[in-house]
Every structure is written in C-alpha cells, then in structure tokens.
Tab-separated table of C-alpha atoms in Angstrom:
chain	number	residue	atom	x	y	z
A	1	UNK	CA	-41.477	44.243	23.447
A	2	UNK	CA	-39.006	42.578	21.105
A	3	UNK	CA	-35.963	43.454	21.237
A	4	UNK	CA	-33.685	43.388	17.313
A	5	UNK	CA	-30.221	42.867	17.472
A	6	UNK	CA	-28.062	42.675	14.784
A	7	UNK	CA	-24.366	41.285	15.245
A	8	UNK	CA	-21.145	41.410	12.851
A	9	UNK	CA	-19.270	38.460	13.862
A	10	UNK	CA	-15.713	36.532	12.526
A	11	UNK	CA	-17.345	33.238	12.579
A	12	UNK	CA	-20.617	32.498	13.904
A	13	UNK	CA	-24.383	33.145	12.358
A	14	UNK	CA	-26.987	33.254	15.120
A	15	UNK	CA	-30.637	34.410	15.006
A	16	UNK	CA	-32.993	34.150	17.801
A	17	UNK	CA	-36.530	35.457	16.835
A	18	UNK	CA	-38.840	35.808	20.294
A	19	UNK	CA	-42.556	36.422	19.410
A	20	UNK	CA	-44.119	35.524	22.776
A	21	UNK	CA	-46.629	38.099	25.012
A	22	UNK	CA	-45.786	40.673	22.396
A	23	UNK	CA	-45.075	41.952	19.462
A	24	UNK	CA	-43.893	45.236	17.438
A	25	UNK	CA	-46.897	47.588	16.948
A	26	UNK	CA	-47.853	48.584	13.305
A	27	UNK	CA	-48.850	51.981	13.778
A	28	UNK	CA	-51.673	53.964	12.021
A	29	UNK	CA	-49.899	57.083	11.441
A	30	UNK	CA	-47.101	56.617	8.725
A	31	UNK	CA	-45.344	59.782	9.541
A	32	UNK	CA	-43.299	60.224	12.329
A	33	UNK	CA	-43.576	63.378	14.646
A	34	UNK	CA	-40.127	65.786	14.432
A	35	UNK	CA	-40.370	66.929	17.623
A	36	UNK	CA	-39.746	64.041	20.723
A	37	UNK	CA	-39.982	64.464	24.698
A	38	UNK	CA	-37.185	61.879	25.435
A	39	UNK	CA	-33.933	63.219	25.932
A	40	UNK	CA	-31.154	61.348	24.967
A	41	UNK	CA	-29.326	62.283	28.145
A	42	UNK	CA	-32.019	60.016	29.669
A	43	UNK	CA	-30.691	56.955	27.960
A	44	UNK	CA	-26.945	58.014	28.827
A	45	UNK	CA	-28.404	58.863	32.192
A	46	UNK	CA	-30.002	55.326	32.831
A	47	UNK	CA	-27.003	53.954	31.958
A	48	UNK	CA	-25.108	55.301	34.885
A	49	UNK	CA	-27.327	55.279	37.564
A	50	UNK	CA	-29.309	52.605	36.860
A	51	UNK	CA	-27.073	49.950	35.127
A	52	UNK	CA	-23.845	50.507	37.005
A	53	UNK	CA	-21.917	51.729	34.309
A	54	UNK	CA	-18.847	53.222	35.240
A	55	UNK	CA	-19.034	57.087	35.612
A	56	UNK	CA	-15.941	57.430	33.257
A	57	UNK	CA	-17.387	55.395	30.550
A	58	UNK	CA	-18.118	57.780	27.448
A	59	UNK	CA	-21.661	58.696	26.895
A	60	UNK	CA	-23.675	57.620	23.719
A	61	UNK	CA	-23.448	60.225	20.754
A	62	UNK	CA	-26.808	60.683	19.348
A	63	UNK	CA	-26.197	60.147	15.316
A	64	UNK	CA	-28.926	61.181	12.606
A	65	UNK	CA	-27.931	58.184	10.968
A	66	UNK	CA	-29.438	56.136	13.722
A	67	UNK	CA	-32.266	58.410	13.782
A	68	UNK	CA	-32.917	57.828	10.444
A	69	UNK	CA	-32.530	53.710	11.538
A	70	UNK	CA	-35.087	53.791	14.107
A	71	UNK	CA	-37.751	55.992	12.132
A	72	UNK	CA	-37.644	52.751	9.579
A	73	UNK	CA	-38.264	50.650	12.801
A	74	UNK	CA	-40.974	52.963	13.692
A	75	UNK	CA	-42.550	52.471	9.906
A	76	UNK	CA	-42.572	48.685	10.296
A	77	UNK	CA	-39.228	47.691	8.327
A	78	UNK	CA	-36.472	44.987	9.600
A	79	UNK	CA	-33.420	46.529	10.999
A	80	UNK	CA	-31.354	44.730	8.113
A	81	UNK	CA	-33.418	46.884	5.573
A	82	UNK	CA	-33.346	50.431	7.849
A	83	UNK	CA	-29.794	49.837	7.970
A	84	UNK	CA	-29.337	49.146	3.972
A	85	UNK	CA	-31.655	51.903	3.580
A	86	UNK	CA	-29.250	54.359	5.230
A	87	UNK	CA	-25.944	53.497	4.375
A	88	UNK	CA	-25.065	52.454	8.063
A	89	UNK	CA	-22.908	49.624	9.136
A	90	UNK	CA	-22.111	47.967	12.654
A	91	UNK	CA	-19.841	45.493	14.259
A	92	UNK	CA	-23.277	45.140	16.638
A	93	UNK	CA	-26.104	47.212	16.710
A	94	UNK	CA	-29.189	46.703	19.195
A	95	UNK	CA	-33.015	48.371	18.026
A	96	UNK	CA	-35.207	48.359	21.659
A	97	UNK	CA	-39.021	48.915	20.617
A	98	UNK	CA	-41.002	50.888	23.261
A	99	UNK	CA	-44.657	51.728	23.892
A	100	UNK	CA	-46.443	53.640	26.238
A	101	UNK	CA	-43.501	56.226	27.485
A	102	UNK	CA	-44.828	59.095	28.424
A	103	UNK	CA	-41.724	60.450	30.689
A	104	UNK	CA	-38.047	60.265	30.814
A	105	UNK	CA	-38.888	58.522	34.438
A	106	UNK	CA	-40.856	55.954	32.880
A	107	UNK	CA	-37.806	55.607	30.020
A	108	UNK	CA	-35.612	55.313	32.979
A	109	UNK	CA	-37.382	52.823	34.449
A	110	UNK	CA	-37.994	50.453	31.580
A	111	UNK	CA	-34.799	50.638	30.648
A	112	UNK	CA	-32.800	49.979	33.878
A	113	UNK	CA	-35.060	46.810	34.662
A	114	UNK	CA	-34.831	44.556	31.065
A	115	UNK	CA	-32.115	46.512	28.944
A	116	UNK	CA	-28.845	47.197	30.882
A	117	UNK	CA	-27.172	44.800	29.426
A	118	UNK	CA	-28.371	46.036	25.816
A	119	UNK	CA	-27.824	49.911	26.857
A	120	UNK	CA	-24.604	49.599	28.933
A	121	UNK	CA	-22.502	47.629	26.350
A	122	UNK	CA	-18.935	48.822	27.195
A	123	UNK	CA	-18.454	49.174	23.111
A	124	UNK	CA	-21.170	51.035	22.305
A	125	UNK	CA	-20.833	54.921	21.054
A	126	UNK	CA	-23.875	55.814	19.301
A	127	UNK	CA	-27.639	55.767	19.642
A	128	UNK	CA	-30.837	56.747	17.634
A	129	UNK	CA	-33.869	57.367	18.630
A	130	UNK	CA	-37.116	58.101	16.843
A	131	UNK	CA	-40.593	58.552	18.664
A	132	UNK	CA	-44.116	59.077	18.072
A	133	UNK	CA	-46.662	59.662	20.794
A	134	UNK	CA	-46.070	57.528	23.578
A	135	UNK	CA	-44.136	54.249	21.356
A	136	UNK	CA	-40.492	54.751	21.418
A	137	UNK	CA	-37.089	53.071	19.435
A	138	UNK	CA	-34.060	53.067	20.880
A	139	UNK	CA	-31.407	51.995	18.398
A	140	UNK	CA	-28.227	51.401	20.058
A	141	UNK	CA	-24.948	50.483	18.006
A	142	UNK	CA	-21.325	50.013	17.610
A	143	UNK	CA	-20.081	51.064	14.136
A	144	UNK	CA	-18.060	48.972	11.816
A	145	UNK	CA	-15.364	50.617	11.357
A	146	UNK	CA	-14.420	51.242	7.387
A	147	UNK	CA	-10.743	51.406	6.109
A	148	UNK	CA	-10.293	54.986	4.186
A	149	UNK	CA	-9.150	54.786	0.682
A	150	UNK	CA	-6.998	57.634	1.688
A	151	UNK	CA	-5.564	55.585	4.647
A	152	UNK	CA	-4.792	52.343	2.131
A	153	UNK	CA	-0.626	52.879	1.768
A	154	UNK	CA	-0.290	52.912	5.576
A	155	UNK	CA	-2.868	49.964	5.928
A	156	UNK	CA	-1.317	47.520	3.151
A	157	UNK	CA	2.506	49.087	5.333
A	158	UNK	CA	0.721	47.585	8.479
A	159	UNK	CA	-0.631	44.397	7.045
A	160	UNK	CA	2.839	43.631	5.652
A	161	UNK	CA	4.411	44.207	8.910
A	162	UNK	CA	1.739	41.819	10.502
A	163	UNK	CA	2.426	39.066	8.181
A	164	UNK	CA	6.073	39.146	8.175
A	165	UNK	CA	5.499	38.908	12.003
A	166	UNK	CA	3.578	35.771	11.191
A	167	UNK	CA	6.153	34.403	9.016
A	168	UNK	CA	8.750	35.228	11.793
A	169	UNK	CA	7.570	32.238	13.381
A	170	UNK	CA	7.414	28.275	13.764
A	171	UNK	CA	3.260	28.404	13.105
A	172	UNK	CA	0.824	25.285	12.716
A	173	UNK	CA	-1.776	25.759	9.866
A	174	UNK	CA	-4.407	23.183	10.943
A	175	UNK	CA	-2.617	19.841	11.310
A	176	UNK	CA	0.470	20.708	9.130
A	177	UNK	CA	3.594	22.266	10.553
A	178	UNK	CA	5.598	25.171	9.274
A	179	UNK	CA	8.996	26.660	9.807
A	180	UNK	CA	9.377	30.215	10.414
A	181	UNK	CA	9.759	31.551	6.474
A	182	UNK	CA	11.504	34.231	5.345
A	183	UNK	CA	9.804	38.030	5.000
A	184	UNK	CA	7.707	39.402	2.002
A	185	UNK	CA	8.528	42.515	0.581
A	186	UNK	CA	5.475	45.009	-0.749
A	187	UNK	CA	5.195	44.715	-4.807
A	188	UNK	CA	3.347	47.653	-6.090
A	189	UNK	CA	1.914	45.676	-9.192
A	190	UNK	CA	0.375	42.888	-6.910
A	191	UNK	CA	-1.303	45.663	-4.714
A	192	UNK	CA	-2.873	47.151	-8.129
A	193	UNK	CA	-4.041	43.276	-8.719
A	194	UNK	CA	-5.507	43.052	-5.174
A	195	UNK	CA	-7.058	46.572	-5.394
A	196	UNK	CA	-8.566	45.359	-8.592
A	197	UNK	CA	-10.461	42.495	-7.261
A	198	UNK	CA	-11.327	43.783	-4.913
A	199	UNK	CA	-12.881	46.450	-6.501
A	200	UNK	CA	-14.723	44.280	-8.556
A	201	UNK	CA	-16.056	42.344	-5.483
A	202	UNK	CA	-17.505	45.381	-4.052
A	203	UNK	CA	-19.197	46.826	-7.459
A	204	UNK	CA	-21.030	43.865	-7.969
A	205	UNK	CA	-21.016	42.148	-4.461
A	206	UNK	CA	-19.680	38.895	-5.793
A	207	UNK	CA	-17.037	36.862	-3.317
A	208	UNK	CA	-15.137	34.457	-5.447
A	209	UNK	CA	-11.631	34.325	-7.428
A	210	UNK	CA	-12.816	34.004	-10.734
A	211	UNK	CA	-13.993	37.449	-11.371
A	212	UNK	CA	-16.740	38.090	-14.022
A	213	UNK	CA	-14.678	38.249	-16.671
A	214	UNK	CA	-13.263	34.648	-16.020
A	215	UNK	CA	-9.965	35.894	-15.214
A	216	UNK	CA	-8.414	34.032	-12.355
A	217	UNK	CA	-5.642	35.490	-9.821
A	218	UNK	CA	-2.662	34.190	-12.179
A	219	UNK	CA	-4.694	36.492	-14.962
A	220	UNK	CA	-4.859	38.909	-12.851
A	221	UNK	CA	-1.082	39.023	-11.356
A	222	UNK	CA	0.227	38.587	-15.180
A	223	UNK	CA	-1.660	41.863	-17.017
A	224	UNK	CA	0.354	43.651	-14.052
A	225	UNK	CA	3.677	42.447	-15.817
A	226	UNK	CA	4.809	41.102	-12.411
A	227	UNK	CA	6.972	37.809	-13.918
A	228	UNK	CA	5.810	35.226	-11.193
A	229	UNK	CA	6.532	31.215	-10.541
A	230	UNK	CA	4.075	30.833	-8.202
A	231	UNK	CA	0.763	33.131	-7.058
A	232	UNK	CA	-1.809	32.869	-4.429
A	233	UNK	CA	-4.724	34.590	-3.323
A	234	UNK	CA	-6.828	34.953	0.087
A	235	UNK	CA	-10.088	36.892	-0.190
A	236	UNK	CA	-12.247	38.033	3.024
A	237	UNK	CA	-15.264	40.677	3.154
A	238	UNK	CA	-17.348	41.744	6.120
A	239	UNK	CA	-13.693	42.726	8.211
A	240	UNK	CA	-13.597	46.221	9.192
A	241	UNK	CA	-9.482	46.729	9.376
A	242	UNK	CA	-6.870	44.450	8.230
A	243	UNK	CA	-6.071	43.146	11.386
A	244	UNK	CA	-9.861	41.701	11.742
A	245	UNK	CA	-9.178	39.737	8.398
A	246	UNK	CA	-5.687	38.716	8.934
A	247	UNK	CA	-6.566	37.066	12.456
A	248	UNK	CA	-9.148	34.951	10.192
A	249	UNK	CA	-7.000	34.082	7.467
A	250	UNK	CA	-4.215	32.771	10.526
A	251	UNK	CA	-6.929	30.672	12.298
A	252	UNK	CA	-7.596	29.000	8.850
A	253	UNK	CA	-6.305	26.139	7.661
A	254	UNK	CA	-5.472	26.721	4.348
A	255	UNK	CA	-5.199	30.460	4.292
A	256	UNK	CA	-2.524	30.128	6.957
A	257	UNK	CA	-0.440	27.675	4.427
A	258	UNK	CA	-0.924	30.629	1.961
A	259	UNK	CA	0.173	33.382	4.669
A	260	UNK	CA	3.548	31.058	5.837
A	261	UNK	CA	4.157	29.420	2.194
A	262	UNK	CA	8.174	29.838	1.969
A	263	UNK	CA	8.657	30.206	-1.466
A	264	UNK	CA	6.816	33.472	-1.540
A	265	UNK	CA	8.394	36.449	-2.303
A	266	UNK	CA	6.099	39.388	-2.893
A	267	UNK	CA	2.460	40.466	-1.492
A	268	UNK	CA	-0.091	42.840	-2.082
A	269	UNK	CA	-3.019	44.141	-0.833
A	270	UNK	CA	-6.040	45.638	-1.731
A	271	UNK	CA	-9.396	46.782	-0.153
A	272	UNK	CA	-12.823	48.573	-1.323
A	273	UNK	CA	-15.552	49.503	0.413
A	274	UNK	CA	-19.426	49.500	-0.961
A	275	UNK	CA	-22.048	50.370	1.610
A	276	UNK	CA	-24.918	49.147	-1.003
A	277	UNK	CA	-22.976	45.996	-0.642
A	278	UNK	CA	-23.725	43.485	2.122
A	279	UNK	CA	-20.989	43.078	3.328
A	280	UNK	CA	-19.799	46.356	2.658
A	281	UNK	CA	-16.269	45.687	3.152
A	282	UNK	CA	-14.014	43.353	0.812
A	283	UNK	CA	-10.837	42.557	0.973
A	284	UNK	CA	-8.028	40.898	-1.340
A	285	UNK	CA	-4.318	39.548	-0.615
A	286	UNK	CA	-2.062	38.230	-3.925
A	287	UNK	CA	0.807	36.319	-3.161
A	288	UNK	CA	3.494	35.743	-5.515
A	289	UNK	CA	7.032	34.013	-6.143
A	290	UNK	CA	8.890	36.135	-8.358
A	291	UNK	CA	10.926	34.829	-11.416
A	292	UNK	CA	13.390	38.064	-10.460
A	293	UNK	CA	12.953	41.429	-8.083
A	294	UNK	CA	10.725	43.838	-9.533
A	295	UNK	CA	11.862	47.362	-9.659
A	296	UNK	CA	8.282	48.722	-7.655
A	297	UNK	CA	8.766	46.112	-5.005
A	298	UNK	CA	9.346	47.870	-1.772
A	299	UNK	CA	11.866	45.460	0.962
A	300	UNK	CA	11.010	45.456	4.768
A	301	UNK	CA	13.970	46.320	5.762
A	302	UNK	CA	12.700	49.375	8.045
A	303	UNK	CA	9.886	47.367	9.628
A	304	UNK	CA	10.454	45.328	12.684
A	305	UNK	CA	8.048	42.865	11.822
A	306	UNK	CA	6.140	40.760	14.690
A	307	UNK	CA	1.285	39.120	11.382
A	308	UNK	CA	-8.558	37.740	6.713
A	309	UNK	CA	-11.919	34.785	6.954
A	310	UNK	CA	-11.166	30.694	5.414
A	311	UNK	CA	-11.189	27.499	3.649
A	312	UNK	CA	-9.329	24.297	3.302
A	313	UNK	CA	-6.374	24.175	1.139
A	314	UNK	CA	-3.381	22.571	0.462
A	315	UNK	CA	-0.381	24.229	-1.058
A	316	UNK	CA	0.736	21.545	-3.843
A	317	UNK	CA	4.333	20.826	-5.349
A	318	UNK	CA	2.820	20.814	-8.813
A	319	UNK	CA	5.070	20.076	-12.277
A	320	UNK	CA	3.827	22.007	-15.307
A	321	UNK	CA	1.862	19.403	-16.792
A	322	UNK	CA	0.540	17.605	-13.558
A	323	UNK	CA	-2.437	18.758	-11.566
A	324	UNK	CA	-2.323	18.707	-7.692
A	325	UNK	CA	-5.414	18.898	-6.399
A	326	UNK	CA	-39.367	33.918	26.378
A	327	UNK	CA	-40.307	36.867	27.330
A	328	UNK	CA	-41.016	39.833	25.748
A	329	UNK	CA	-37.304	41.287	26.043
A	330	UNK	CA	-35.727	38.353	24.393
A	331	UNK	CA	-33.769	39.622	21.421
A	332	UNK	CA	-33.531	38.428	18.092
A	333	UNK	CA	-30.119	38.705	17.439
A	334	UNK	CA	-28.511	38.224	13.841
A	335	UNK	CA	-25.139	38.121	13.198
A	336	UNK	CA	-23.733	37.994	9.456
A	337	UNK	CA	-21.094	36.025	9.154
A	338	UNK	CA	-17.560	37.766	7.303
A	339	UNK	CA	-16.872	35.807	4.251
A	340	UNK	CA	-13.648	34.629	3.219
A	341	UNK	CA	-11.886	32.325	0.881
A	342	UNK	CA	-8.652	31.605	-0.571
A	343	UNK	CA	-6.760	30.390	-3.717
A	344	UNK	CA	-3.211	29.235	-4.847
A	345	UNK	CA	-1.842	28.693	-8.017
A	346	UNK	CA	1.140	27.220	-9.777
A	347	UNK	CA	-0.384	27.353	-13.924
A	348	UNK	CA	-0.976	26.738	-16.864
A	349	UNK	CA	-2.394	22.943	-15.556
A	350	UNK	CA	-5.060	23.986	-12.516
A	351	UNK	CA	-7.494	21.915	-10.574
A	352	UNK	CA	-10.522	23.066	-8.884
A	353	UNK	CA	-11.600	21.826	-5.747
A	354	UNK	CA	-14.358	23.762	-3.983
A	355	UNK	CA	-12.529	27.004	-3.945
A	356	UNK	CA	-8.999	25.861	-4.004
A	357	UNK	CA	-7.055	26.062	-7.192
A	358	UNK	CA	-3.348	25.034	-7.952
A	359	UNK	CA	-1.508	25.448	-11.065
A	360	UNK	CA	2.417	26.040	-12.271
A	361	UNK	CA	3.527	29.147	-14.275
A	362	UNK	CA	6.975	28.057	-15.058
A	363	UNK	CA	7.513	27.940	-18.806
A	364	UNK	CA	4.757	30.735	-19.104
C-alpha cells in the first residue's frame, strides 16, 4: 500500500510520491460502514508488543476528527484536502491505507512488520481510523498546536522575555556581528498594530507587509499614535507557539538584525489563527524606536530575561531624503514549509528590495 505522510516543518519542503506494486483502491461503495471490527487498542497494542515501544509511552487517543480524516481517505481524496476539509492541523500526520484485514491479528501483523516506525513515533497522540469491509485507514498524527486568543497577553509576556534574552547577548546575524543591546519594553499600541496584520493575513491568507489596503508597517505603527523614529517588522505563519517562530526569525539573517537592532525601543506582538487558511497560523512582530515613552508601554523590569521564519536584510543608517537599500510502504511524505518574512523601515524615502524595505520617519 502507499503510505501518505504529511509533515509541518521550519525549513524544508519534501515530497516523495511511491506508486510501485500498488496503489490506493477506489472503492465501489461511496459510503462508509459506521460500525468497524478493528479496535483501536489493536493499533496501541501493536505498538507495544510489536514495535518496542516503551510500556510507559502514552497510548494513541482515538479523535473523531481523524475519523472524519481517514473516511476522506477512504472516499478517494488527498490527505491535504481531508485535512482542509475538517478543520485539522498537524506538526506531522501519517494516513496508512490497508486492504484485506479481516482481524485485529492480521492488523497486528501488518502493522508490526512495515509501519513501526510510522505507528510508534514517540510524538504522536492521536489516531483515526475509518474502515469498510476488509480495506482499512489508519491516520496517525501529531497536532499543531494553536496559540489561544485567550492565552495572547501571557504569550506576547513570554515572547518579550525570549527576545530580551536574545538581546542579552553578543549574537551573529549571518556574517555581521552584534553587541548585546539593551531590552525592549511591551508597547500596547504596537501589539494592536501586530494583532492587526496579522489578522488581516489570516482573513485573507495573504503573507506580505503591504497589506491590501497598501498600508505598510510605518502606516500601520502611525494610525496607533505610537510617535516612532524608526519601525520594523518580522512576519512568520505556519509556527504553532512563539517560540517555533522566534527560533526562525534568530537563525535568519536579516530577521536576527531586526530582533538585536539597538536603537529599538518598543515591540509588539500579534497572532491569529484561521484553520480555512493554509497555513493556519500567522504571526506578526512591530518593532519600533520611540520619539519619547509611551504611557501604555509596559518596562521589563520584573522579567529575568534569557529570546519567527526569514529573509535577507540589512538594517540601513538612512537620512530622510536618502534611500538605503520502492516498495509498496514507501511514504509520500509532504512537508509545508512555515513562511516568514521581514521588513524595516526608517520613512518617508523607502526602497524595496525583494521584501526588505527601509525608510526614515524623522521630520514626520
């Protein structure tokens, strides 16, 4: 059988498609039986005894979101689409096609021989499993997990922590050195700029800094009435927690010159989350140098500070009127890549280059 994998990673996009000795059945019955003979106990059973997992491992919680996965598989559709189809995301997710199981010792004994290593992940948590007659699909999966809008004060409190841990230290950003810089505090009216963004990201599944009304970051940071020299941006999607997009935006170049940038003051954060979105996860940093302390900005004082993915970029000293620019088991395994980007300005001169923009506000 083929076996469908499909992969969230940071920074690679592989897909292996096998199509030798055989391939998925099309069956002739478009409805799926309710009932099924295979337990999943089997599956968590096989895992144990016949893949060596250790006894203390936690077993695989059937989900009826899976369910709902594999009984798309079972009706012929890609595991990208089942997955779109139910509102279900995964860091990696595995879809094992079956035929001619007619007992849990046959299941058993399938399994252990060509899928241990698919079945016994040590992240996996969840399975789904849809049958009909003797064809099985095992869907096998580790969810992505999705920031909570309710959770989004403690996670932009952690991200700021993480960064001014980042700052705290000598760091190269590709093959330019910088000094340890001095901490950020939290500005309220950059959050509501980064929340905005990203917002808009989400709603219309668009990954750029010039949203769709043309407004750029520095448009964005000004309606907030935060009175800035300098702004920058960094935008990821696809990350499941701040941490995931902050380890990105370090290992990048130019996003790192926007994280350890001295003459920042102020950052803010924003998320949003869109599972009719792919990805489904977006995420949006503003940077700014204030022109004097705003009253919402919140000092990191009680934090002990020890710090999302990138492009190239190059933070420019920029004047006001200068620009500075096999076999049957062989899975296919897909793995979207997380996007991410970044953007500094100094206005109201800017030059594009790819997706870096730099521009002076002074005198605005």
């Amino acid at each position: 059988m083929n076996l469908y994998r499909l992969a969230n990673s940071q920074r690679n996009t592989l897909m292996t498609v096998s199509s030798l000795l055989l391939v998925l059945v099309t069956l002739t019955h478009p409805v799926l039986a309710k009932a099924r003979s295979i337990s999943i106990d089997t599956i968590n059973t096989t895992r144990v005894e016949r893949c060596a997992m250790d006894l203390d491992a936690p077993a695989l919680v059937e989900m009826p979101a899976l369910d709902a996965v594999a009984d798309h598989l079972a009706q012929g559709e890609s595991l990208h689409s089942a997955l779109m189809a139910v509102d279900y995301r995964a860091t990696e997710i595995t879809a094992i096609p079956l035929r001619n199981i007619d007992s849990d010792e046959k299941l058993m004994g399938v399994l252990g021989r060509r899928y241990c290593n698919e079945i016994a992940r040590a992240d996996a948590t969840q399975v789904g499993v849809a049958q009909q007659g003797t064809n099985l699909w095992v869907v096998i999966s580790t969810p992505l997990p999705l920031p909570e809008e309710t959770q989004a004060d403690d996670i932009r409190e952690r991200l700021l922590a993480l960064i001014n841990t980042a700052r705290s230290k000598p760091r190269d950003c590709g093959d330019r050195h910088y000094a340890a810089a001095p901490p950020l505090a939290l500005s309220d009216e950059l959050s509501l700029a980064a929340i905005g963004h990203a917002k808009a990201m989400a709603r219309t599944g668009s990954f750029d800094h010039i949203d769709d009304d043309g407004k750029t970051p520095s448009d964005r940071v000004r309606e907030t009435h935060y009175r800035a020299h300098l702004v920058g941006e960094n935008i990821a999607a696809g990350m499941g927690s701040a941490e995931e997009a902050l380890e990105e935006w370090l290992e990048s170049p130019g996003h790192c010159e926007n994280l350890m940038e001295s003459r920042f003051t102020h950052v803010g954060a924003g998320f949003a989350v869109n599972l009719t979105r792919e990805p489904a996860v977006y995420w949006t940093l503003d940077l700014a140098q204030g022109r004097e302390p705003t009253g919402n900005a919140t000092q990191l004082a009680k934090h002990t500070a020890v710090p999302a993915g990138a492009e190239h970029m190059t933070v420019a000293h920029a004047s006001p009127t200068t620009p500075v620019p096999g076999r049957s088991e062989q899975p296919e395994v897909q793995m979207p890549e997380p996007l991410y980007d970044l953007y500094l300005t100094t206005l109201p001169v800017y030059a594009l280059e790819a997706t870096s923009v730099v521009a002076d506000l002074r005198g605005m």
